[in-house]
Short mmCIF file of C-alpha atoms in Angstrom, two decimals:
data_model
loop_
_atom_site.label_atom_id
_atom_site.label_comp_id
_atom_site.label_asym_id
_atom_site.label_seq_id
_atom_site.Cartn_x
_atom_site.Cartn_y
_atom_site.Cartn_z
CA MET A 1 94.30 15.90 -42.70
CA ARG A 2 93.17 15.03 -39.19
CA LYS A 3 91.43 18.40 -38.84
CA TRP A 4 89.44 17.90 -42.05
CA HIS A 5 88.59 14.35 -41.07
CA ARG A 6 87.27 15.55 -37.71
CA TRP A 7 85.25 18.55 -38.99
CA LEU A 8 83.65 16.76 -41.91
CA SER A 9 82.63 13.87 -39.68
CA VAL A 10 80.72 16.24 -37.38
CA PHE A 11 78.49 17.44 -40.23
CA PHE A 12 78.26 14.43 -42.55
CA GLY A 13 78.12 11.77 -39.84
CA VAL A 14 74.39 12.33 -39.41
CA PHE A 15 73.72 12.09 -43.14
CA MET A 16 75.86 8.99 -43.55
CA LEU A 17 73.99 7.34 -40.68
CA TRP A 18 70.72 8.20 -42.45
CA ILE A 19 72.01 6.74 -45.73
CA ALA A 20 73.28 3.60 -43.98
CA VAL A 21 70.00 2.97 -42.14
CA THR A 22 67.77 3.57 -45.18
CA GLY A 23 70.08 1.44 -47.35
CA VAL A 24 69.85 -1.45 -44.90
CA LEU A 25 66.07 -1.05 -44.66
CA SER A 26 65.71 -1.11 -48.44
CA GLN A 27 67.70 -4.36 -48.63
CA VAL A 28 65.79 -5.93 -45.74
CA ALA A 29 62.53 -5.02 -47.46
CA VAL A 30 63.63 -6.79 -50.64
CA LEU A 31 64.87 -9.89 -48.80
CA TRP A 32 61.90 -10.07 -46.40
CA PRO A 33 59.86 -13.26 -46.93
CA SER A 34 56.58 -12.54 -48.70
CA GLY A 35 54.61 -15.22 -46.86
CA ALA A 36 52.65 -16.04 -50.03
CA PRO A 37 51.37 -19.62 -50.26
CA ASP A 38 53.13 -21.90 -52.73
CA ALA A 39 50.11 -22.20 -55.07
CA ALA A 40 49.80 -18.43 -55.35
CA ALA A 41 53.54 -18.10 -55.93
CA GLN A 42 53.40 -20.67 -58.73
CA ALA A 43 50.42 -18.93 -60.32
CA ALA A 44 52.25 -15.61 -60.16
CA ALA A 45 55.36 -17.22 -61.72
CA ALA A 46 53.54 -17.99 -64.95
CA PRO A 47 54.43 -15.48 -67.68
CA PRO A 48 51.62 -13.52 -69.33
CA PRO A 49 50.17 -15.07 -72.49
CA GLY A 50 52.30 -14.40 -75.55
CA PHE A 51 55.38 -13.38 -73.53
CA GLU A 52 58.74 -14.72 -74.61
CA CYS A 53 61.99 -14.06 -72.83
CA PRO A 54 64.39 -12.29 -75.24
CA GLU A 55 67.35 -14.33 -76.41
CA GLY A 56 70.36 -13.91 -74.11
CA TRP A 57 68.25 -12.60 -71.22
CA ARG A 58 67.41 -14.37 -67.98
CA CYS A 59 63.80 -13.52 -67.25
CA MET A 60 62.62 -13.53 -63.66
CA PRO A 61 59.06 -14.47 -62.84
CA PRO A 62 56.98 -11.65 -61.40
CA ARG A 63 56.85 -11.54 -57.63
CA GLY A 64 53.11 -11.13 -57.44
CA ASP A 65 51.60 -8.73 -54.96
CA ALA A 66 54.20 -6.96 -52.88
CA GLY A 67 52.61 -6.70 -49.49
CA GLY A 68 53.84 -5.78 -46.07
CA ILE A 69 57.35 -4.45 -45.77
CA ARG A 70 58.14 -5.21 -49.43
CA SER A 71 55.71 -2.50 -50.49
CA LEU A 72 57.99 0.06 -48.79
CA THR A 73 61.03 -0.68 -50.98
CA GLY A 74 60.39 2.32 -53.23
CA LEU A 75 59.95 4.63 -50.24
CA PHE A 76 63.21 3.42 -48.68
CA HIS A 77 65.02 3.96 -51.99
CA HIS A 78 63.74 7.54 -52.27
CA LEU A 79 64.75 8.26 -48.68
CA HIS A 80 68.14 6.62 -49.23
CA SER A 81 68.93 8.59 -52.38
CA GLY A 82 67.61 11.88 -51.01
CA GLU A 83 65.02 12.19 -53.80
CA SER A 84 62.24 12.67 -51.24
CA PHE A 85 63.84 15.95 -50.16
CA GLY A 86 64.24 17.42 -53.65
CA PRO A 87 67.46 18.63 -55.26
CA ILE A 88 68.97 19.62 -51.91
CA GLY A 89 68.46 16.07 -50.60
CA THR A 90 70.04 14.57 -53.69
CA LEU A 91 72.98 16.99 -53.40
CA ILE A 92 73.50 16.09 -49.73
CA SER A 93 73.32 12.39 -50.64
CA VAL A 94 76.00 12.81 -53.33
CA LEU A 95 78.18 14.89 -51.01
CA SER A 96 77.77 12.26 -48.28
CA GLY A 97 78.96 9.61 -50.72
CA LEU A 98 81.98 11.72 -51.62
CA THR A 99 82.79 12.29 -47.94
CA LEU A 100 82.56 8.55 -47.36
CA ILE A 101 85.26 8.12 -50.00
CA PHE A 102 87.27 10.89 -48.32
CA PHE A 103 86.89 9.26 -44.88
CA SER A 104 88.07 5.93 -46.26
CA ILE A 105 91.18 7.42 -47.84
CA SER A 106 92.00 9.87 -45.03
CA GLY A 107 91.42 7.23 -42.34
CA LEU A 108 93.83 4.88 -44.08
CA TRP A 109 96.30 7.79 -44.50
CA LEU A 110 96.08 8.65 -40.78
CA TYR A 111 96.59 5.01 -39.84
CA VAL A 112 99.71 4.71 -42.03
CA GLN A 113 101.09 7.95 -40.52
CA MET A 114 100.56 6.66 -36.97
CA TRP A 115 102.16 3.34 -37.89
CA GLN A 116 105.20 5.09 -39.41
CA ASN A 117 105.43 7.38 -36.37
CA ARG A 118 105.56 4.38 -34.03
CA LYS A 119 108.15 2.73 -36.26
CA SER A 120 110.36 5.86 -36.31
CA ARG A 121 110.26 6.11 -32.49
CA SER A 122 111.50 2.49 -32.26
CA LEU A 123 108.24 1.31 -30.78
CA ASN A 124 106.72 -1.96 -31.75
CA PRO A 125 104.94 -1.11 -35.08
CA ARG A 126 102.15 -3.67 -34.78
CA TRP A 127 99.08 -3.52 -36.99
CA PHE A 128 96.80 -2.90 -34.02
CA TRP A 129 97.88 -1.34 -30.74
CA LYS A 130 96.37 0.11 -27.61
#
C-alpha cells in the first residue's frame, strides 16, 4: 500500500495541486466583492417585467455586470475541471479525483497500521507521535 501511495503521489500530486489552486481561485472569484454602488445594485436586483418566481423556488436577483475577477469564474471552472484541455484534461481531472479518494483511504490505512505497530511493540500508542 505504501508503494502505491508513494508512486501515485509523484504523478498525480502536480494535477491535484492544479485542481486545488483553480478550485480556490474559482471560489475567490465568486466571493470577491463586486464594488458596485448600492443604487446600481438595487437597480440590478429588480426582476425583468413580467417575471414571476415559480412556486417553491427561491429566486436570486441578478448580479448585474460581472466585472473584474468575477468575470474569470467561467475560465477558472474550465481550468479546474480540465475542460480547457479537451477529453484528456477531463480524464486526468477525473483520475485525479479518484486518486484523491485513494490517498485519503490509503493514508488512513497507513496511519492505523503504524498505530497498531506501535501498540504491538508496547510503545506508547498516542494519536500523534514524533
